[in-house]
PDB file of C-alpha atoms and ligand atoms in Angstrom:
ATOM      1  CA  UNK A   1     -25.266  15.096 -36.190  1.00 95.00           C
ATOM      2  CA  UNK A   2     -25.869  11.373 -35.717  1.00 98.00           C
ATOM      3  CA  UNK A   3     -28.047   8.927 -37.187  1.00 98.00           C
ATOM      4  CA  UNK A   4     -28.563   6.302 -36.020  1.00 98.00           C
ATOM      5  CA  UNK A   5     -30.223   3.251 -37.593  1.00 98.00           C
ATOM      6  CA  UNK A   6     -31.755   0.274 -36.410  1.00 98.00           C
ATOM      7  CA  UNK A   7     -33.849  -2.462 -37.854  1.00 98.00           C
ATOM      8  CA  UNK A   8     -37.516  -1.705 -37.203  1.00 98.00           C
ATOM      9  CA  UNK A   9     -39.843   0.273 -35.060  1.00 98.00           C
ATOM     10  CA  UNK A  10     -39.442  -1.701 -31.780  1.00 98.00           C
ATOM     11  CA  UNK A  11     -35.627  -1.573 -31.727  1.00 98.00           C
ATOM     12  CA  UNK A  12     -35.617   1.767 -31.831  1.00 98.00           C
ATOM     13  CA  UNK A  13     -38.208   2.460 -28.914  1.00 98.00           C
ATOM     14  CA  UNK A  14     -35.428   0.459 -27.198  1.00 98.00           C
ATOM     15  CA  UNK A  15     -32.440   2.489 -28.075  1.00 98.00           C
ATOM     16  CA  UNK A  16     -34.159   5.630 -27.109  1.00 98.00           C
ATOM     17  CA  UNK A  17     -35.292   5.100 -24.189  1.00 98.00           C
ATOM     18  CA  UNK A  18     -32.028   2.881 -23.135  1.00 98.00           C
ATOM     19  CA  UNK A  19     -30.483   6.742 -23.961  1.00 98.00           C
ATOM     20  CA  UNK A  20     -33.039   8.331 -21.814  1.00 98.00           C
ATOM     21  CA  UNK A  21     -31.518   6.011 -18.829  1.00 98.00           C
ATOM     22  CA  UNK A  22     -28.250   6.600 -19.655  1.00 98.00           C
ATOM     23  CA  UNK A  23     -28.624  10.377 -19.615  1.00 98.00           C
ATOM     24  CA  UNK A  24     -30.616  10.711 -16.171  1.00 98.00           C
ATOM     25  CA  UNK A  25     -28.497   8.253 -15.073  1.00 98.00           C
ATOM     26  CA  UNK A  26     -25.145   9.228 -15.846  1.00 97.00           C
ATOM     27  CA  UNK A  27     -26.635  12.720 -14.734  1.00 98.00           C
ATOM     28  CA  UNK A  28     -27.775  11.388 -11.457  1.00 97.00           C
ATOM     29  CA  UNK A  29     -30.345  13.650 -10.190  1.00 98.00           C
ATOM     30  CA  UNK A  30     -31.519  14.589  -6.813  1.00 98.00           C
ATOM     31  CA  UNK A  31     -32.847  17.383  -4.257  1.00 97.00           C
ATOM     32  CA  UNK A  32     -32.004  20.643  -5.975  1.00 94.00           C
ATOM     33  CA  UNK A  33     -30.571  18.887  -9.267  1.00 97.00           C
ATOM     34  CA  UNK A  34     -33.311  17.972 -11.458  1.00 98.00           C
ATOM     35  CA  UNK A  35     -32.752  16.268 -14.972  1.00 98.00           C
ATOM     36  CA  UNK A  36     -34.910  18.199 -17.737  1.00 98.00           C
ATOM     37  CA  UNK A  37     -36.742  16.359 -20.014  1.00 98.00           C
ATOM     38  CA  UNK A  38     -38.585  17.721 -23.320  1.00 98.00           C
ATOM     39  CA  UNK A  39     -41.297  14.795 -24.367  1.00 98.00           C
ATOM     40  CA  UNK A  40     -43.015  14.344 -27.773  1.00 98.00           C
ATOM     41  CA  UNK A  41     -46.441  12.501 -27.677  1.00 97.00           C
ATOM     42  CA  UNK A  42     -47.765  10.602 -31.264  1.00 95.00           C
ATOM     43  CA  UNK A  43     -47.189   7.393 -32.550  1.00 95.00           C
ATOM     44  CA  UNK A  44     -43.734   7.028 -32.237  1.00 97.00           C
ATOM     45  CA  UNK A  45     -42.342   7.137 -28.878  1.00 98.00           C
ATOM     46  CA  UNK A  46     -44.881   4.940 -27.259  1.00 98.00           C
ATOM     47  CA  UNK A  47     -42.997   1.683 -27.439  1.00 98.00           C
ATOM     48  CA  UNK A  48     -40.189   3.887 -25.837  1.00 98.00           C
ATOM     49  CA  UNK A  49     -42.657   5.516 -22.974  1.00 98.00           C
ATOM     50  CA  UNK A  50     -43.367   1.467 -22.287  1.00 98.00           C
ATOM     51  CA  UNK A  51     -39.642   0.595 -22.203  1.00 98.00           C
ATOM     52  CA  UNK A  52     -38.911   3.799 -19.613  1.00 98.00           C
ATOM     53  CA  UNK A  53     -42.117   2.695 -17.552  1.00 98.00           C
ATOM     54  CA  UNK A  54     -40.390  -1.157 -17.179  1.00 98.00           C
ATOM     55  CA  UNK A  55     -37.239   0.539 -16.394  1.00 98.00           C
ATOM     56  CA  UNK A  56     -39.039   2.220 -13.908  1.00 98.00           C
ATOM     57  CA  UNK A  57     -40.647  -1.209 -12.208  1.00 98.00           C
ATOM     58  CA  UNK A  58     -37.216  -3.045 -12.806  1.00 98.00           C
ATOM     59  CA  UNK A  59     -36.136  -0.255  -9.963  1.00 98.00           C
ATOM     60  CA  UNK A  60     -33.651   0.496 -12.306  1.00 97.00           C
ATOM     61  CA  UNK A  61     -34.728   4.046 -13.391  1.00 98.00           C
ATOM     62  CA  UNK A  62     -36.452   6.523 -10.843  1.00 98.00           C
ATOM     63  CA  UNK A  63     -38.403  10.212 -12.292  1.00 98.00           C
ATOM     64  CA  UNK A  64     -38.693  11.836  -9.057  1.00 98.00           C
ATOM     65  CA  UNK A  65     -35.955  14.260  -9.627  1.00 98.00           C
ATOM     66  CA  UNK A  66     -36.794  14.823 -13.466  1.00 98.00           C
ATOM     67  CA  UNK A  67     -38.663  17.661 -15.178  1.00 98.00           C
ATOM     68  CA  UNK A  68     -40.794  17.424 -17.893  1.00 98.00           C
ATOM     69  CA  UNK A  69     -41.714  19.966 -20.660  1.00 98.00           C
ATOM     70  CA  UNK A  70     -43.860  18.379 -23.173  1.00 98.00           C
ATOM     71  CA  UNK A  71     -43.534  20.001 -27.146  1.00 98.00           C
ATOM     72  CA  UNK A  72     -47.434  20.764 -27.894  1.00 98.00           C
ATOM     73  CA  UNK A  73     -51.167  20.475 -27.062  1.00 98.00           C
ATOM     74  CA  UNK A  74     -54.290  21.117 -29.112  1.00 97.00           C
ATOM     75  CA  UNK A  75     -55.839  24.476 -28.624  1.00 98.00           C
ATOM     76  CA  UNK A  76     -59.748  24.079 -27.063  1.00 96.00           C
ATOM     77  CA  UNK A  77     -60.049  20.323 -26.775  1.00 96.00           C
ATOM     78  CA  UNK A  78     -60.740  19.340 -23.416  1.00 96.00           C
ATOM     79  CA  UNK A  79     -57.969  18.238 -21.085  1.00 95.00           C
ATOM     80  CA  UNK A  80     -59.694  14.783 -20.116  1.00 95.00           C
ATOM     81  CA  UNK A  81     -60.350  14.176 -23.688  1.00 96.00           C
ATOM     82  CA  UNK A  82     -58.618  10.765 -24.887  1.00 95.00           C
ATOM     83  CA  UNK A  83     -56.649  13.153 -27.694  1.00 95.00           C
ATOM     84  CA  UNK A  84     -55.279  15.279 -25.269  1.00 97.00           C
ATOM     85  CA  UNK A  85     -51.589  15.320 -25.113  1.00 97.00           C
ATOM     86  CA  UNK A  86     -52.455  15.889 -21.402  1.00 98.00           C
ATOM     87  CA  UNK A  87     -54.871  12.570 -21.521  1.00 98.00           C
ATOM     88  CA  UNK A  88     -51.745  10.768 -23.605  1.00 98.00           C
ATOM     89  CA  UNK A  89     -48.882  11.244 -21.360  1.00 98.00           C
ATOM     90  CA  UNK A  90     -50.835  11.089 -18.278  1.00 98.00           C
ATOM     91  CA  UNK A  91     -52.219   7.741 -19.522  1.00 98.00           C
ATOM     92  CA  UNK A  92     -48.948   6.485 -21.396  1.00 98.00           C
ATOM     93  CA  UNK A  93     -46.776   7.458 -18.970  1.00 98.00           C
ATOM     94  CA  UNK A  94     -46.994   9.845 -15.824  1.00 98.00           C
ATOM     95  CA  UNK A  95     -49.484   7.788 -14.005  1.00 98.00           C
ATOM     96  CA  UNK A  96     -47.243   4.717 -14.288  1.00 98.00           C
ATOM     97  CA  UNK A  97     -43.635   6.358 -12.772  1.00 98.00           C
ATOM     98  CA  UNK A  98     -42.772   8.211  -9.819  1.00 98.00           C
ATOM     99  CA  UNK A  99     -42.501  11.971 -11.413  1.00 98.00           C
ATOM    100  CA  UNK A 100     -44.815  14.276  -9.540  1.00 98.00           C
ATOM    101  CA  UNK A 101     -47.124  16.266 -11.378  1.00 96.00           C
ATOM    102  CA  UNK A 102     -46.062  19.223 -10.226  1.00 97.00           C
ATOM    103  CA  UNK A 103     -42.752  19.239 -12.020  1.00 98.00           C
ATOM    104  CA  UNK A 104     -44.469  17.370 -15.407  1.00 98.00           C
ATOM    105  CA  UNK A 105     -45.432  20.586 -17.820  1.00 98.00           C
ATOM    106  CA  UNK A 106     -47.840  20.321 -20.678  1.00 98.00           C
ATOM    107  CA  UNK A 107     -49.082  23.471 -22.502  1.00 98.00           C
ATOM    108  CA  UNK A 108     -52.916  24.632 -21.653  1.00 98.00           C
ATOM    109  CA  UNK A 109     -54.582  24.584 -25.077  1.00 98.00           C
ATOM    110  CA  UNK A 110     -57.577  25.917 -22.762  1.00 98.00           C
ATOM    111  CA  UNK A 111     -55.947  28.803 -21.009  1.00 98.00           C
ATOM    112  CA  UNK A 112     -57.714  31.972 -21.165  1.00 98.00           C
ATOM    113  CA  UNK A 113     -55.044  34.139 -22.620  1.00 98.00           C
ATOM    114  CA  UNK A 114     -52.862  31.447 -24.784  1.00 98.00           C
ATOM    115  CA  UNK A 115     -50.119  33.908 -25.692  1.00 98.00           C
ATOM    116  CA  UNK A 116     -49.924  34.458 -22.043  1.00 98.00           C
ATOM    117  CA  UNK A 117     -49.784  30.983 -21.426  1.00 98.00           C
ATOM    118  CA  UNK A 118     -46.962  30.488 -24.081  1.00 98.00           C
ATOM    119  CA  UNK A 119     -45.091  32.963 -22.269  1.00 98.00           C
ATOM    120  CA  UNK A 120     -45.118  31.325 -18.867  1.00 98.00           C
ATOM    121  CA  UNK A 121     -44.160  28.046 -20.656  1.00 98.00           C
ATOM    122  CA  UNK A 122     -40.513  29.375 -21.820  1.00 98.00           C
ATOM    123  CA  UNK A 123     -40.032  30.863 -18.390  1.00 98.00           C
ATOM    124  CA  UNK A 124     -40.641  27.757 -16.558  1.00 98.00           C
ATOM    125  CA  UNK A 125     -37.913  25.756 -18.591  1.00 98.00           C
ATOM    126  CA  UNK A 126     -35.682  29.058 -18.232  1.00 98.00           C
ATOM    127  CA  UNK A 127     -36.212  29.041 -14.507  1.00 98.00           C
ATOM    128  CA  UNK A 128     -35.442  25.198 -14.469  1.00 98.00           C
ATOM    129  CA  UNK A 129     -32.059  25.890 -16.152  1.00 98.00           C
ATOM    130  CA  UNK A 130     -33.164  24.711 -19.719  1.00 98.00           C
ATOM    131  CA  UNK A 131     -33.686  20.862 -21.099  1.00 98.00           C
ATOM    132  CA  UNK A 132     -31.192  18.674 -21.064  1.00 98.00           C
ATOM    133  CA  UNK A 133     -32.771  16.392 -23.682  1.00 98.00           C
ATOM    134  CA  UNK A 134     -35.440  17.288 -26.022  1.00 98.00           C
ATOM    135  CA  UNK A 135     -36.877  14.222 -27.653  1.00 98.00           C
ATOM    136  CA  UNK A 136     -38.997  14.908 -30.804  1.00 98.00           C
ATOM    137  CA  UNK A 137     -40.992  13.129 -33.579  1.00 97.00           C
ATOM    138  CA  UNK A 138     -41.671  14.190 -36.827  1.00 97.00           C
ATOM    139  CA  UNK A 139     -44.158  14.699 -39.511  1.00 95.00           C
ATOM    140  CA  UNK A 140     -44.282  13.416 -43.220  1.00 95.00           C
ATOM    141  CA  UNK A 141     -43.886  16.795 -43.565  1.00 94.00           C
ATOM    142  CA  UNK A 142     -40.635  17.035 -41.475  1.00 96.00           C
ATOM    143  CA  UNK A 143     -42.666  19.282 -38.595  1.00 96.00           C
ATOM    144  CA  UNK A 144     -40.884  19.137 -35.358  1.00 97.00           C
ATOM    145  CA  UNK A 145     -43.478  19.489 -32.875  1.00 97.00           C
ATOM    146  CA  UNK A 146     -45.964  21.437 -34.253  1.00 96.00           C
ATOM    147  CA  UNK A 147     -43.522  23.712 -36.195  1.00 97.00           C
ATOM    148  CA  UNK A 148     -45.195  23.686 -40.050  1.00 95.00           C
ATOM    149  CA  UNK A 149     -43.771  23.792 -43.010  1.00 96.00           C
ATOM    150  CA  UNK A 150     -42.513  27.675 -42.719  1.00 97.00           C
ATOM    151  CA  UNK A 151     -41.657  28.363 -39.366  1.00 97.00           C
ATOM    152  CA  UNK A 152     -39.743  30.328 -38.401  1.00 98.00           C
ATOM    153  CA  UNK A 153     -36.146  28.381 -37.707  1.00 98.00           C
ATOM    154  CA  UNK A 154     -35.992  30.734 -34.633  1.00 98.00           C
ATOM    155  CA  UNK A 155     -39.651  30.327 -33.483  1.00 98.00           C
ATOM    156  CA  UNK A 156     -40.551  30.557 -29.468  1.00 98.00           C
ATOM    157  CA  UNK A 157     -43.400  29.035 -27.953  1.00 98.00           C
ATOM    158  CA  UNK A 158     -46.711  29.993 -29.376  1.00 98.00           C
ATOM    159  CA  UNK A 159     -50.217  29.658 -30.918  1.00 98.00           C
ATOM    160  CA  UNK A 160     -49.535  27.597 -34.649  1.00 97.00           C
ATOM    161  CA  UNK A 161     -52.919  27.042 -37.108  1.00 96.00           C
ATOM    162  CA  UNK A 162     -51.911  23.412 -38.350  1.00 94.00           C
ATOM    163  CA  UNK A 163     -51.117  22.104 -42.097  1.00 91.00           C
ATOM    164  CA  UNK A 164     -53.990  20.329 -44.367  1.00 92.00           C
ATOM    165  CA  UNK A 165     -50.714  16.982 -44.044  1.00 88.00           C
ATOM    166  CA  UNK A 166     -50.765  17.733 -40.062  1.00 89.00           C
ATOM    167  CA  UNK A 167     -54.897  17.607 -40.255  1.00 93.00           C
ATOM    168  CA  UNK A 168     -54.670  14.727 -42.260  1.00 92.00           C
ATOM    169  CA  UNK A 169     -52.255  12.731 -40.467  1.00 88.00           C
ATOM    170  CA  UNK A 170     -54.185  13.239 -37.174  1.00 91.00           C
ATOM    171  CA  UNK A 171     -57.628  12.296 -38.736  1.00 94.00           C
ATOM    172  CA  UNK A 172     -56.606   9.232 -37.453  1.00 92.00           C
ATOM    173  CA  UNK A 173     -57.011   9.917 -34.108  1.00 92.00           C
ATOM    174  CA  UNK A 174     -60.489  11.404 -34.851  1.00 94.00           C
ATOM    175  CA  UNK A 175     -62.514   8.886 -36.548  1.00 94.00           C
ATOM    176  CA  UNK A 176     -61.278   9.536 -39.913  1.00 95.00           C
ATOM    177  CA  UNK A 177     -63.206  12.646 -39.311  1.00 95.00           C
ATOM    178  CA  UNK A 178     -61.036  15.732 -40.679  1.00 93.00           C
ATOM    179  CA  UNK A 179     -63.667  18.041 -39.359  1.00 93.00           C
ATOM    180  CA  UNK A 180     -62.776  16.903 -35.891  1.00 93.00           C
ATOM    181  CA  UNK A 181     -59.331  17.862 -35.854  1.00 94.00           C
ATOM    182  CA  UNK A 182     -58.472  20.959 -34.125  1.00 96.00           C
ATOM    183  CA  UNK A 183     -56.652  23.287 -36.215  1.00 96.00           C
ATOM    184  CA  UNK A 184     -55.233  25.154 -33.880  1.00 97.00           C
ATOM    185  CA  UNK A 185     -52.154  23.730 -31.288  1.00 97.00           C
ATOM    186  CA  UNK A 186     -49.809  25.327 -28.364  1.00 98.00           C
ATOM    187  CA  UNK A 187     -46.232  24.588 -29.578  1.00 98.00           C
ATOM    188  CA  UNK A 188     -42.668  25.631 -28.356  1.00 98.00           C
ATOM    189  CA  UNK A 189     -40.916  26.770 -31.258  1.00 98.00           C
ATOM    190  CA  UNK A 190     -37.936  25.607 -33.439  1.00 98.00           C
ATOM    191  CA  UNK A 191     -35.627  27.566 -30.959  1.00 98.00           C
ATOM    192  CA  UNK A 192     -36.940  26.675 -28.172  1.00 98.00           C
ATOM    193  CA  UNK A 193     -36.191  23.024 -29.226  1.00 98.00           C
ATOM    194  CA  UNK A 194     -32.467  24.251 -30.594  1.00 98.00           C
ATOM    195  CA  UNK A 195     -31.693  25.433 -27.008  1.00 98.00           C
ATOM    196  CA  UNK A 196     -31.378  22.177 -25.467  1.00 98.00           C
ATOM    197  CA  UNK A 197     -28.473  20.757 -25.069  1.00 98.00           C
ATOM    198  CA  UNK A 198     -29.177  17.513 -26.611  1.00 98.00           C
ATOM    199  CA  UNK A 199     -32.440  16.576 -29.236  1.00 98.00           C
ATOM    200  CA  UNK A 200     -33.059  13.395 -30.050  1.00 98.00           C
ATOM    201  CA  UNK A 201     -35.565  12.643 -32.774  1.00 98.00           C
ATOM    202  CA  UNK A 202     -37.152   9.437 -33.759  1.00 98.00           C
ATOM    203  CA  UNK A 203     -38.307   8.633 -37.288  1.00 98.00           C
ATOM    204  CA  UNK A 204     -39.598   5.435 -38.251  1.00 98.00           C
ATOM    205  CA  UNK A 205     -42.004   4.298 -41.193  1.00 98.00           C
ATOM    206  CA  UNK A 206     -41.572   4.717 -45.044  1.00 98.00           C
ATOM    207  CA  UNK A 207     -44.102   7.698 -44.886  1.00 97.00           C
ATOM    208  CA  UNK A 208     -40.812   9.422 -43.323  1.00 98.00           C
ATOM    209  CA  UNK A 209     -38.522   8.823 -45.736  1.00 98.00           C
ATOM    210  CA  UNK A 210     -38.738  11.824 -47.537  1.00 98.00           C
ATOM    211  CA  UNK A 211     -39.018  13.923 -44.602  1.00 98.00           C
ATOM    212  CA  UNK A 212     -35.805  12.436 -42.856  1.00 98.00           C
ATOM    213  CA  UNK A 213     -33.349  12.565 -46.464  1.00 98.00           C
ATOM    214  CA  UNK A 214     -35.017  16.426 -46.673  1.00 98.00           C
ATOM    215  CA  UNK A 215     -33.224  16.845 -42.948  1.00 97.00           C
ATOM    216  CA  UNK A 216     -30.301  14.744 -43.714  1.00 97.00           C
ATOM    217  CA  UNK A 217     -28.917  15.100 -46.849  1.00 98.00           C
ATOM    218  CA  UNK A 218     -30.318  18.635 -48.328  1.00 97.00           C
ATOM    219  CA  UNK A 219     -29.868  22.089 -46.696  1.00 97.00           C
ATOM    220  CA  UNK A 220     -31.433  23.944 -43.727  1.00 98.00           C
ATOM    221  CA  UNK A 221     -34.601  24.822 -44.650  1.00 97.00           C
ATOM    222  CA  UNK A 222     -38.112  26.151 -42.981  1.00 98.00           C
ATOM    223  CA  UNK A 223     -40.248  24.380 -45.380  1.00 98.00           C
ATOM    224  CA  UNK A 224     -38.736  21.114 -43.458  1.00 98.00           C
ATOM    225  CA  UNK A 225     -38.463  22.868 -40.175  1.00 98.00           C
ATOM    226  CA  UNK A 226     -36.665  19.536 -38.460  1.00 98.00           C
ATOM    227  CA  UNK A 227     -33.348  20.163 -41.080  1.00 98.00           C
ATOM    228  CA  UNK A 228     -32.608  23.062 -38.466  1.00 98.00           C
ATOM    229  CA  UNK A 229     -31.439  20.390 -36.551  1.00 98.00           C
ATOM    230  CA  UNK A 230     -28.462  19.995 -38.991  1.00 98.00           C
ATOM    231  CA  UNK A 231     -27.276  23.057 -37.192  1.00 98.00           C
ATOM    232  CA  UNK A 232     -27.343  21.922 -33.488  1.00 98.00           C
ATOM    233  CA  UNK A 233     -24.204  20.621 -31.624  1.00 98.00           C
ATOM    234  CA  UNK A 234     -25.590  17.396 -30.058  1.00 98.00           C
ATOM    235  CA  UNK A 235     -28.741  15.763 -32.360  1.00 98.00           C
ATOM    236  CA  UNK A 236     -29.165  12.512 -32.954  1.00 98.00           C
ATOM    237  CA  UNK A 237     -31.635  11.246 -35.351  1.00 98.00           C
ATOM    238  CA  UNK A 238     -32.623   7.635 -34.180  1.00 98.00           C
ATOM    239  CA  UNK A 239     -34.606   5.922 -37.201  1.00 98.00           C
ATOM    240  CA  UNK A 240     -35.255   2.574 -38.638  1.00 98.00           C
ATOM    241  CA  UNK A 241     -34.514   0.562 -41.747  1.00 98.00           C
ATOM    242  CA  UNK A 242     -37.862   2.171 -43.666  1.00 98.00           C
ATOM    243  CA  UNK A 243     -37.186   5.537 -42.819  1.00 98.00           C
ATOM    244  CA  UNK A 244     -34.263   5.219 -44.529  1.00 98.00           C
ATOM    245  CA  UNK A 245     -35.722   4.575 -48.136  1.00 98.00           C
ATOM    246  CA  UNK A 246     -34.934   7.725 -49.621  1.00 98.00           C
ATOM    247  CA  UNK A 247     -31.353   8.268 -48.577  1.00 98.00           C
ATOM    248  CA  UNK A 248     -28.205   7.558 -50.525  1.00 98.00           C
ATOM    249  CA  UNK A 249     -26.876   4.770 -49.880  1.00 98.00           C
ATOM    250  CA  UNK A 250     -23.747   6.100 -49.361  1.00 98.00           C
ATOM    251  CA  UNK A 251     -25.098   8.122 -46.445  1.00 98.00           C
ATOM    252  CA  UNK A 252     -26.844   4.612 -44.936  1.00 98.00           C
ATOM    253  CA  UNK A 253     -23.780   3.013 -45.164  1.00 98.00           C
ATOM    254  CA  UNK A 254     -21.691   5.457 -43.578  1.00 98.00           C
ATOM    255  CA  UNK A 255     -23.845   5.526 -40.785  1.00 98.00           C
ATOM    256  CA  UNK A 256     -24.424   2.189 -40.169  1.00 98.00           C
ATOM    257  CA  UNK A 257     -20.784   1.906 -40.254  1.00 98.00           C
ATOM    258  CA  UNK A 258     -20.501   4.027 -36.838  1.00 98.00           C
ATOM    259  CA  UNK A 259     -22.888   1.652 -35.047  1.00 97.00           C
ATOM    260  CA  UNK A 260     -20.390   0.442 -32.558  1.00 96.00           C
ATOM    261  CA  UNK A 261     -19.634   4.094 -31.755  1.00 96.00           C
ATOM    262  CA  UNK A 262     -23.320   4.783 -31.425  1.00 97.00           C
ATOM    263  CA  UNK A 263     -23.652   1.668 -29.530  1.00 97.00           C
ATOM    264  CA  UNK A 264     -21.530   3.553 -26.652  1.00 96.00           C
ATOM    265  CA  UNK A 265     -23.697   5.935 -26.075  1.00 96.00           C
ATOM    266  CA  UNK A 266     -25.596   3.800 -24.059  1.00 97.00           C
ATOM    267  CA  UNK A 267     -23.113   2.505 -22.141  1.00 95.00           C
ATOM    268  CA  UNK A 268     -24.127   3.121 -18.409  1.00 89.00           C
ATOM    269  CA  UNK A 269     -20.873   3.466 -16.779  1.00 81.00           C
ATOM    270  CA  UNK A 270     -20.821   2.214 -13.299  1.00 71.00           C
TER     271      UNK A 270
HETATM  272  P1  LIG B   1     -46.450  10.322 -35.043  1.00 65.91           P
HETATM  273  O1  LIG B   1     -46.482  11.922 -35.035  1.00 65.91           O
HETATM  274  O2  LIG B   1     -45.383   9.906 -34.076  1.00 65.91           O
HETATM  275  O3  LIG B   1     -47.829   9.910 -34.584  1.00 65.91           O
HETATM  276  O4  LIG B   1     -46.140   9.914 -36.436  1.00 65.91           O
HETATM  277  C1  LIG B   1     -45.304  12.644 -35.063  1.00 65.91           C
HETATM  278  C2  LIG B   1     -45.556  14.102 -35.389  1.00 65.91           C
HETATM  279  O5  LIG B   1     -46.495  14.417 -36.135  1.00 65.91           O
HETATM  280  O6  LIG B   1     -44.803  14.948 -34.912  1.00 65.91           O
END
């Protein structure tokens, strides 16, 4: 595992999504060799969606022959409503690149038969060879997508009921109004996150802290669902300096020490 720690929120929207270029870049897609892409929506990753759309008008990055699965979507709220996770990324980010539509996945939190529907999910990122890099955020209560405290570490996609923390976190989003949350979300599962061949989470804000020293520092454990990571070949946590408030300091000053090694991974080769 890597962690990686930067100053503040900003810098690391830029480090991620400077990775994301790297990757697809180094990778160099085309015709018949797509570059698959697990997205988070939330909070977090919007400075990085910005960053990848400049990237994108800069000429320097191009989505055409990238694949998107995205983690989750609310069960029975309406696709066009602005709390969709089909309303966010279309809004925060498909509408402003080049990927076409028809390769950018979300979940249906309306589908008639949503076990069904998590079904054909996992087969469509089976039949496009698996993700090459799943980004995720968390929650204060170290969820991974919409994995709760006591999933299953080997969880598929499927129908979750959400945490009272998850409800409460999201109120935010819903006029303060927990009544107006849906309970109920689409989410791939632990595993199906494990099977990429590279995760990389962001974490930023002192209401992490906990969460990211519970996935850090103390064992694998479903009650923190993102400490599974722990266990994966290639994760990188990306976080910044508040995130970091309940780890040793031992542990933040290893880290920081590997910076310039981190700092390579960004490298685009030419
Ligand atoms: P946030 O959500 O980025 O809005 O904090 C992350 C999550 O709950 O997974």
């Amino acid at each position: 595992m890597r962690l990686i720690i930067l100053d503040d929120a900003s810098t690391v929207a830029d480090w991620a999504a400077q990775f994301v270029l790297q990757r697809i870049t180094q990778f160099a897609p085309g015709p018949g060799r797509h570059f698959v892409l697990g997205l988070p929506t939330g909070g977090t990753p919007l400075g990085m969606y910005r960053k990848l759309v400049q990237f994108h008008k800069e000429g320097r990055l191009s989505f055409k022959y990238v694949t998107t699965f995205n983690m989750d979507e609310y069960v029975g709220l309406p696709r066009e409503h602005p709390e969709s996770y089909h309303y966010y990324m279309w809004n925060e980010f498909f509408k402003h690149v080049d990927i076409d539509p028809n390769n950018s996945h979300v979940l249906d939190g309306n589908a008639p038969d949503l076990v069904a529907e998590c079904h054909r999910f996992e087969d469509l990122i089976q039949k496009a060879g698996g993700v090459h890099l799943f980004i995720g955020g968390i929650g204060p209560d170290g969820h991974i997508a919409f994995n709760e405290p006591g999933s299953s570490l080997v969880s598929r996609t499927r129908v979750k009921t959400l945490a009272y923390d998850t409800l409460d976190a999201n109120k935010r989003f819903f006029g303060n109004d927990m009544s107006k949350v849906p309970r109920q979300a689409l989410t791939v599962g632990v595993g199906t996150v494990m099977d990429a061949k590279e995760v990389m989470i962001l974490i930023t804000g002192v209401h992490k802290s906990l969460a990211l020293a519970k996935a850090v520092e103390e064992g694998v454990n479903h009650m923190w669902t993102v400490s599974a990571f722990q266990q994966h070949p290639q994760a990188l946590f990306v976080c910044d300096e508040d995130a970091t408030l309940e780890l040793r300091v031992k542990t933040v000053k290893y880290f920081k020490s590997l910076m310039v090694e981190h700092n390579k991974l960004i490298e685009i080769k030419r």
